[in-house]
mmCIF file of C-alpha atoms and ligand atoms in Angstrom:
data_model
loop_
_atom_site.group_PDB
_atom_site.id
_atom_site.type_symbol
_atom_site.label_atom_id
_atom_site.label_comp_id
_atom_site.label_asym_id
_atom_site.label_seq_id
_atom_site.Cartn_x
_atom_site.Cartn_y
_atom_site.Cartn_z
ATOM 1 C CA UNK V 1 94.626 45.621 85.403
ATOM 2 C CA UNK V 2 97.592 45.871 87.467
ATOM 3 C CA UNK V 3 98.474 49.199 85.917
ATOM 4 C CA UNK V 4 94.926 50.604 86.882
ATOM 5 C CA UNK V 5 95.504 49.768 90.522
ATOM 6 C CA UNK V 6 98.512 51.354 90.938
ATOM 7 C CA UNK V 7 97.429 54.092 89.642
ATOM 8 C CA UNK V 8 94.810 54.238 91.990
ATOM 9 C CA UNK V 9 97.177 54.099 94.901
ATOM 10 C CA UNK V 10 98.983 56.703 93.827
ATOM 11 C CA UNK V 11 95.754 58.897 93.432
ATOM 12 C CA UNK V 12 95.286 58.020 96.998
ATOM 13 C CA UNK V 13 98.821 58.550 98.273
ATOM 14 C CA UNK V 14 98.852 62.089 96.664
ATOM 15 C CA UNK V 15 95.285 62.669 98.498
ATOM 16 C CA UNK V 16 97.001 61.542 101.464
ATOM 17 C CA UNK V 17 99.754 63.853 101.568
ATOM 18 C CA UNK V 18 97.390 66.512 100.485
ATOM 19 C CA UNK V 19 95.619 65.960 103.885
ATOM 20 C CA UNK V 20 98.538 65.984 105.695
ATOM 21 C CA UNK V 21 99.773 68.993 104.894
ATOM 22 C CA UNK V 22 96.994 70.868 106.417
ATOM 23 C CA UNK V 23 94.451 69.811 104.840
ATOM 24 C CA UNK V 24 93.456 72.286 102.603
ATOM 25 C CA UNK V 25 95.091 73.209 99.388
ATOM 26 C CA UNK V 26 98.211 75.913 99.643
ATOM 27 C CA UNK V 27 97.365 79.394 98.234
ATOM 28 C CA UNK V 28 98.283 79.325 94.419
ATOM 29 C CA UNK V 29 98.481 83.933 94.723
ATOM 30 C CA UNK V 30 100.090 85.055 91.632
ATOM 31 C CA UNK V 31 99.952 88.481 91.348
ATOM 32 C CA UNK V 32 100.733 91.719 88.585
ATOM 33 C CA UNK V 33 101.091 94.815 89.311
ATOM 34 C CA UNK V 34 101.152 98.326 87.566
ATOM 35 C CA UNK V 35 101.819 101.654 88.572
ATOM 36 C CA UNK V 36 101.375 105.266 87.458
ATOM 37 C CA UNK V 37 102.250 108.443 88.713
ATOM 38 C CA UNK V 38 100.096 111.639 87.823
ATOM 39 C CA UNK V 39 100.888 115.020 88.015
ATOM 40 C CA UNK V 40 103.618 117.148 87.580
ATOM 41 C CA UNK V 41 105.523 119.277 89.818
ATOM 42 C CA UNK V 42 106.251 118.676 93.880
ATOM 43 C CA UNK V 43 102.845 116.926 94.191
ATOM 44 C CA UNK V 44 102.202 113.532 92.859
ATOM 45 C CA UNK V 45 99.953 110.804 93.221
ATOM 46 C CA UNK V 46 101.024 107.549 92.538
ATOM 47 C CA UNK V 47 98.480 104.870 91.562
ATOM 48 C CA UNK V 48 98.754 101.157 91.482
ATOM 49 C CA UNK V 49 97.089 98.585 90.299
ATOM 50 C CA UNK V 50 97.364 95.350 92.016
ATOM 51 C CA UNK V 51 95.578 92.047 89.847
ATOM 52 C CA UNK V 52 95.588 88.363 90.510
ATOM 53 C CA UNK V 53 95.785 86.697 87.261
ATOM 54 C CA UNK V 54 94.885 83.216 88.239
ATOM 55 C CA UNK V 55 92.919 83.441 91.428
ATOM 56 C CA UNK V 56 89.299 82.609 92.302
ATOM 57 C CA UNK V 57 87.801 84.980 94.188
ATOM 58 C CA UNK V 58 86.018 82.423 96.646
ATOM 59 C CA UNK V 59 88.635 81.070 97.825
ATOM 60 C CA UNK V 60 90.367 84.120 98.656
ATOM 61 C CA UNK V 61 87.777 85.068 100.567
ATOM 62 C CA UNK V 62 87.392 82.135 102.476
ATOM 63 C CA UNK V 63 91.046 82.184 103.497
ATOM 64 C CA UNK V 64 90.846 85.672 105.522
ATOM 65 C CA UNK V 65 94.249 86.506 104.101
ATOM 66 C CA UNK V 66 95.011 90.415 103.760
ATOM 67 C CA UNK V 67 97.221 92.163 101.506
ATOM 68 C CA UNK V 68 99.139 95.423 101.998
ATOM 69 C CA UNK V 69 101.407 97.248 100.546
ATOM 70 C CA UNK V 70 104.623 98.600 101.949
ATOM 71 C CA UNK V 71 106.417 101.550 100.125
ATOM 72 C CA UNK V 72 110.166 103.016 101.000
ATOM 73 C CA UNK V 73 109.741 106.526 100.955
ATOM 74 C CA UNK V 74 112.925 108.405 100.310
ATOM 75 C CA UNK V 75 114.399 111.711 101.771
ATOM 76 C CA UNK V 76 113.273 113.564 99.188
ATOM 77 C CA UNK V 77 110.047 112.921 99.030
ATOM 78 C CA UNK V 78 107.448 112.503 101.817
ATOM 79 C CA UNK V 79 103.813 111.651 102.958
ATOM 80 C CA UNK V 80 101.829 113.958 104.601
ATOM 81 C CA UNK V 81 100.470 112.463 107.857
ATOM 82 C CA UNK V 82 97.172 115.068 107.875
ATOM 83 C CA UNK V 83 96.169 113.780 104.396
ATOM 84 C CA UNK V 84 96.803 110.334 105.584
ATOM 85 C CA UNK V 85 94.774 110.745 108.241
ATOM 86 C CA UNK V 86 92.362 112.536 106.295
ATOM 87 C CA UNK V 87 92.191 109.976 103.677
ATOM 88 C CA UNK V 88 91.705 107.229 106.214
ATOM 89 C CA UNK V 89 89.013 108.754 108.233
ATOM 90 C CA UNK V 90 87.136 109.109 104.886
ATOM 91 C CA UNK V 91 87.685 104.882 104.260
ATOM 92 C CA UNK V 92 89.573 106.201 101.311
ATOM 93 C CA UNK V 93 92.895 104.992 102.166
ATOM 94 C CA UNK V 94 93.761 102.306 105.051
ATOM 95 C CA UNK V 95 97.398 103.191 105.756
ATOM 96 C CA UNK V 96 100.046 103.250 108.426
ATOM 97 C CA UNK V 97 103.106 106.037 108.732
ATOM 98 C CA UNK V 98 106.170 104.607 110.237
ATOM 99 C CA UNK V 99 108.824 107.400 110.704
ATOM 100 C CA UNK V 100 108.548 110.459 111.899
ATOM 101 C CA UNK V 101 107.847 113.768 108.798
ATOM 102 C CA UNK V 102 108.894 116.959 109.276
ATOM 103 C CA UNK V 103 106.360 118.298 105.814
ATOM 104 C CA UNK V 104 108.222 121.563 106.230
ATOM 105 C CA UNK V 105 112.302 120.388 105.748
ATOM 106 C CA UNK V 106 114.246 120.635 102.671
ATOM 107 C CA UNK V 107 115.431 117.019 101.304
ATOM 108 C CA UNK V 108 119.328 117.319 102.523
ATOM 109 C CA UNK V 109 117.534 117.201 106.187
ATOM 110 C CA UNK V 110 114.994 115.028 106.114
ATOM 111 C CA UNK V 111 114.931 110.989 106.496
ATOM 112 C CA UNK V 112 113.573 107.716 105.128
ATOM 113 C CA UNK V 113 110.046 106.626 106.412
ATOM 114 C CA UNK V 114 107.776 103.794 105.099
ATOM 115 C CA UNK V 115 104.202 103.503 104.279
ATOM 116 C CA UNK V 116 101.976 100.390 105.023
ATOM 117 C CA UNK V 117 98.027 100.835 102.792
ATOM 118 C CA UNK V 118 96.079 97.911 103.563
ATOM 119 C CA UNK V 119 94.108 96.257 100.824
ATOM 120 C CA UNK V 120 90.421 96.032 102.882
ATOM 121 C CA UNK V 121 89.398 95.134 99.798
ATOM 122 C CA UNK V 122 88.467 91.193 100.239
ATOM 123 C CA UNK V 123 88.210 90.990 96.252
ATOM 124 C CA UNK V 124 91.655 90.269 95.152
ATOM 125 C CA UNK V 125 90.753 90.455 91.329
ATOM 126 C CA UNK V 126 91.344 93.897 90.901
ATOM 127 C CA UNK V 127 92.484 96.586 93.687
ATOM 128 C CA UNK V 128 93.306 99.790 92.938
ATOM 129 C CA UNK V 129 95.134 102.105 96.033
ATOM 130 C CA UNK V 130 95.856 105.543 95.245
ATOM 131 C CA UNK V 131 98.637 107.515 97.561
ATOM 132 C CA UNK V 132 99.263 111.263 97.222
ATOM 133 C CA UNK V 133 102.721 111.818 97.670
ATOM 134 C CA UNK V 134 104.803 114.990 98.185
ATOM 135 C CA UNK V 135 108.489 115.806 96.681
ATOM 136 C CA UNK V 136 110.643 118.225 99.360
ATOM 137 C CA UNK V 137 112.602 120.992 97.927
ATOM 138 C CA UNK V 138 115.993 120.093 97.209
ATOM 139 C CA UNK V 139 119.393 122.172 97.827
ATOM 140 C CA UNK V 140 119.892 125.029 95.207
ATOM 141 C CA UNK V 141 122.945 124.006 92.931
ATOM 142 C CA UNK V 142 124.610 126.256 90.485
ATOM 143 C CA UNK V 143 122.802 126.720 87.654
ATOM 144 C CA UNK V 144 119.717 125.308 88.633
ATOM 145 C CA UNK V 145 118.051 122.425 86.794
ATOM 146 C CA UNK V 146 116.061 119.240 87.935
ATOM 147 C CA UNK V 147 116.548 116.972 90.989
ATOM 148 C CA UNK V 148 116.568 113.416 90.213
ATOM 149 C CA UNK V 149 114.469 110.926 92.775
ATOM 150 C CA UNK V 150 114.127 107.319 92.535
ATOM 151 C CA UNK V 151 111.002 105.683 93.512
ATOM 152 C CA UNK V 152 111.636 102.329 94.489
ATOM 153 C CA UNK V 153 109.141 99.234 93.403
ATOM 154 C CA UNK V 154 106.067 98.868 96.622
ATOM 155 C CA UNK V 155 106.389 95.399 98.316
ATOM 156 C CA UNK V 156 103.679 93.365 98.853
ATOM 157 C CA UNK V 157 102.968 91.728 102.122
ATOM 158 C CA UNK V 158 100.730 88.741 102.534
ATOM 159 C CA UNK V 159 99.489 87.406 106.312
ATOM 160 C CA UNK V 160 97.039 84.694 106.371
ATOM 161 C CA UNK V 161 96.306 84.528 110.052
ATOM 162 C CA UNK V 162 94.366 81.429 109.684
ATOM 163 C CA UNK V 163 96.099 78.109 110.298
ATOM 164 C CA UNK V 164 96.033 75.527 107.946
ATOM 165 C CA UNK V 165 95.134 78.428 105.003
ATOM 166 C CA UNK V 166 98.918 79.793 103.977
ATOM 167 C CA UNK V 167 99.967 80.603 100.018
ATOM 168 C CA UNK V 168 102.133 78.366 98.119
ATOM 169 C CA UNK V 169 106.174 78.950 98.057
ATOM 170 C CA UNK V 170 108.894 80.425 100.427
ATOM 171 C CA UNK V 171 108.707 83.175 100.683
ATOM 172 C CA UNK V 172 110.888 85.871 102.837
ATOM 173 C CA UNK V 173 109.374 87.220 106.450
ATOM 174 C CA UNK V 174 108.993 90.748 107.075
ATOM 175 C CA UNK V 175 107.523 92.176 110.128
ATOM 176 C CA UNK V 176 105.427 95.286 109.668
ATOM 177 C CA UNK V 177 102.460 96.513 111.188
ATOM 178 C CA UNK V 178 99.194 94.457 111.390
ATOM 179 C CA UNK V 179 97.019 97.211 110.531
ATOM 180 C CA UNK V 180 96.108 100.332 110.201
ATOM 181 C CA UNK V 181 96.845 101.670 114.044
ATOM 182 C CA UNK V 182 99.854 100.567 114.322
ATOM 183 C CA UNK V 183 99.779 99.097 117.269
ATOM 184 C CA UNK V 184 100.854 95.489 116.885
ATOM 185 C CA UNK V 185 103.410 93.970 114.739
ATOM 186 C CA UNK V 186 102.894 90.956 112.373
ATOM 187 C CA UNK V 187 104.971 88.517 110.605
ATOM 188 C CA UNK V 188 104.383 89.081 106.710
ATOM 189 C CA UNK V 189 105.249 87.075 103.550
ATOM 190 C CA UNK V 190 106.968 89.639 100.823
ATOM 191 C CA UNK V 191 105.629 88.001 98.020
ATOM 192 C CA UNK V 192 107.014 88.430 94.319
ATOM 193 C CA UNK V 193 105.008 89.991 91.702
ATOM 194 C CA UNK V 194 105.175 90.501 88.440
ATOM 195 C CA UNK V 195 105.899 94.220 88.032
ATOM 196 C CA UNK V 196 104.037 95.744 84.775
ATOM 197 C CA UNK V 197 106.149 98.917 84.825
ATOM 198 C CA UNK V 198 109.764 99.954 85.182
ATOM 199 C CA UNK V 199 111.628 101.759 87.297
ATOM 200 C CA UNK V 200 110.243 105.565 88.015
ATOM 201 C CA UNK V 201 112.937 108.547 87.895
ATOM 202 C CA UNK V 202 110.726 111.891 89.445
ATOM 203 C CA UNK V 203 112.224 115.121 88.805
ATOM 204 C CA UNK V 204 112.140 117.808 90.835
ATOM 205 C CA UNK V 205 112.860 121.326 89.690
ATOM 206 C CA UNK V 206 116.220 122.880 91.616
ATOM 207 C CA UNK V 207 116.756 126.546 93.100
ATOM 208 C CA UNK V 208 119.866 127.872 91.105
ATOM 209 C CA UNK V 209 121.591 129.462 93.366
ATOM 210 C CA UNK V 210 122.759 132.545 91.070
ATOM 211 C CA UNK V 211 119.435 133.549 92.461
ATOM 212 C CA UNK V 212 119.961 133.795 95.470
ATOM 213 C CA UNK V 213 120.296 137.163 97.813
ATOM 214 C CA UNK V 214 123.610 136.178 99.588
ATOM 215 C CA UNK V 215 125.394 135.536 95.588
ATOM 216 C CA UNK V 216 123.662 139.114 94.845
ATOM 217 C CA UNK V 217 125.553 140.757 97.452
ATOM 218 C CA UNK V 218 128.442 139.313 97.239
ATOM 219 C CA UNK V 219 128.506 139.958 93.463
ATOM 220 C CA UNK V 220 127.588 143.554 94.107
ATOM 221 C CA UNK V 221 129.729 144.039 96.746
ATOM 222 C CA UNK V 222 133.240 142.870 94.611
ATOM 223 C CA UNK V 223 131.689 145.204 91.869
ATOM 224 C CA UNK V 224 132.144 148.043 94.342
ATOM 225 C CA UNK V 225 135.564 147.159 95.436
ATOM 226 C CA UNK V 226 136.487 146.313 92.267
ATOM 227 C CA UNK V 227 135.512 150.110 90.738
ATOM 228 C CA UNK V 228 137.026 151.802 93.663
ATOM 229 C CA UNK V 229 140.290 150.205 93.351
ATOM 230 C CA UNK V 230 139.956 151.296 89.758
ATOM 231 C CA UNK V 231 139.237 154.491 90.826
ATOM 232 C CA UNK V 232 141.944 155.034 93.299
ATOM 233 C CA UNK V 233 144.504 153.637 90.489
ATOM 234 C CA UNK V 234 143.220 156.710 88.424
ATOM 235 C CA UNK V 235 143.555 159.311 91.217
ATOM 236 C CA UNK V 236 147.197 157.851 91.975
ATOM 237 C CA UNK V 237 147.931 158.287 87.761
ATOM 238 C CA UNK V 238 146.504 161.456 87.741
ATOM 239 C CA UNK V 239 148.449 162.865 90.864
HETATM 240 C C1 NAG P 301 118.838 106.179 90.723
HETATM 241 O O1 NAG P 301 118.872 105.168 89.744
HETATM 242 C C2 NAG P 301 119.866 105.332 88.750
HETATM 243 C C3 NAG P 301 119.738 104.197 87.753
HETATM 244 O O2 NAG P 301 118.435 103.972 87.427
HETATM 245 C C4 NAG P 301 121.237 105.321 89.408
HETATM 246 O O3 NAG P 301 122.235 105.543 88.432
HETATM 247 C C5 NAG P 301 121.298 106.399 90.480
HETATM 248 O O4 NAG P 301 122.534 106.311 91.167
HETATM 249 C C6 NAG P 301 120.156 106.245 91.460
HETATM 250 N N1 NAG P 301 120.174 107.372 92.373
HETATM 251 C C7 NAG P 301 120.087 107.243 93.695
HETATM 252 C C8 NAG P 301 120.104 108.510 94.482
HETATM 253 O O5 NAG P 301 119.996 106.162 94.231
HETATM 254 C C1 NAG P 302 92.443 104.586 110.414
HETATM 255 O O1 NAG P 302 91.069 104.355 110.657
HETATM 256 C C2 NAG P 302 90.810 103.257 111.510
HETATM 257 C C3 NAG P 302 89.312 103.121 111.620
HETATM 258 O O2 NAG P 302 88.700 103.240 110.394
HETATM 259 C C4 NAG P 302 91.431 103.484 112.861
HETATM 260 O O3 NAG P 302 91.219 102.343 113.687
HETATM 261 C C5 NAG P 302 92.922 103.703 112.685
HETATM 262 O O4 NAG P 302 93.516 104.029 113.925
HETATM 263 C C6 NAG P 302 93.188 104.819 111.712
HETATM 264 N N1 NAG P 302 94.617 104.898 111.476
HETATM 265 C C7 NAG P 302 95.312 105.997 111.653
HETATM 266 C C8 NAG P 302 96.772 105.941 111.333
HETATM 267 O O5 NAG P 302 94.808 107.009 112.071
HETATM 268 C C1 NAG P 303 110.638 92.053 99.281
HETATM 269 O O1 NAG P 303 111.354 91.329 98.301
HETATM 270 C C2 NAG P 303 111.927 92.112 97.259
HETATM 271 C C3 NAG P 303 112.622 91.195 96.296
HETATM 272 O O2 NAG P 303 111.798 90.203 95.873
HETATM 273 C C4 NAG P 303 112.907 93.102 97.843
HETATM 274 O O3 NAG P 303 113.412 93.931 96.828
HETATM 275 C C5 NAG P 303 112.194 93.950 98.879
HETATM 276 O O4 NAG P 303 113.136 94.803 99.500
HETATM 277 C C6 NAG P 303 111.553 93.065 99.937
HETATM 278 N N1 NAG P 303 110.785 93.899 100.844
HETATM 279 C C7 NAG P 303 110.983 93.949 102.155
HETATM 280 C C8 NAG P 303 110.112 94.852 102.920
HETATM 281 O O5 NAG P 303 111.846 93.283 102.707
#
């Protein structure tokens, strides 16, 4: 007997607690994701995959939570803001530039910008995103070859703007853009995910630069010298 009712306070002290932090349950999100990237060449489109493997739908949507996804986009590659634009006009693509993109400049002068899609999707079973992505031309080398660009892993960004509703675990702040316009900033959670692909190496075929005009010239011109100074050694022997 006396085993059975403490038991039953303790049932009712976790309750309690359960209340007092905000009454409501933490989010439990536990999230996979997977990525691909299709086509060859200097465009790409890269294609992920986002799943929750433990979370009921309901509740997800009852939290008003929103997901997006924040990608690092290096020199050498680059978004195109038109197709962007495009893209979200068409409610194909909900996404936010930050940087400014010069489409037209070569790699070596170009800079780092970063890419916000938000995940409209209030389903957080299954969402795919897919982001067309464009690799810059890189300075010709020597004898040509391939380019080598990493693509770093997408971060995912949680806000849940209702209080009381918030996920489960620390995790680290980030402040990014609340939506699509860009016109006010939020405070984010990065959450971790469990990443069902590895690192991506995209290669990007290089100019050689054997081929190029100025080497021709230069090439041809210390041909010329070289066959006049031959020739003017064979007038001088033959004087
Ligand atoms: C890309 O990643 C490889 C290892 O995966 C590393 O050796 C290389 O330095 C990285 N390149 C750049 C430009 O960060
Ligand atoms: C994307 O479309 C939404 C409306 O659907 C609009 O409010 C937003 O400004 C657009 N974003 C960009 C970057 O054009
Ligand atoms: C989010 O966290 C991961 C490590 O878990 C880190 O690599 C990434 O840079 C973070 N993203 C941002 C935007 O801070």
């Amino acid at each position: 007997m006396k085993v059975r009712q403490l038991y039953v306070l303790f049932i009712i002290l976790l309750q309690f607690t359960c209340i007092v932090r905000g009454g409501l349950e933490c989010l439990n999100l536990q999230l996979s994701v997977s990525q691909k990237v299709e086509n060859e060449g200097f465009h790409r489109n890269i294609n992920w995959l986002i799943e929750s493997t433990n979370f009921d739908n309901e509740n997800w949507r009852t939290s008003n939570c929103e997901i997006a996804l924040q990608l690092d986009v290096p020199p050498e590659m680059f978004v195109n803001p038109d197709e962007i634009l495009n893209l979200n006009r068409t409610g194909q693509i909900s996404a936010y530039i930050d940087g400014s993109i010069n489409v037209e400049a070569p790699a070596h002068e170009s800079t780092e910008h970063k890419v916000y899609i938000y995940l409209k999707s209030n389903s957080i079973g299954k969402v795919s995103v897919e982001l067309p992505v464009h690799l810059r031309y890189q300075r010709a080398v020597i004898g040509g070859g391939f380019g080598k660009i990493n693509l770093s892993k997408p971060s995912l960004l949680v806000l849940c703007p209702i209080a009381g509703r918030e996920l489960c675990g620390d995790y680290s702040k980030v402040t990014a853009p609340c939506d699509s316009t860009g016109q006010h900033l939020c405070v984010w959670q990065n959450v971790t995910y469990q990443a069902l692909f590895d690192d991506v190496q995209l290669f990007v075929p290089v100019g050689d630069l054997d081929d190029y005009p100025i080497v021709s010239v230069v090439t041809l011109l210390l041909g010329c010298f070289g066959s006049i100074y031959i020739l003017s050694l064979l007038s001088t022997m033959s004087i």
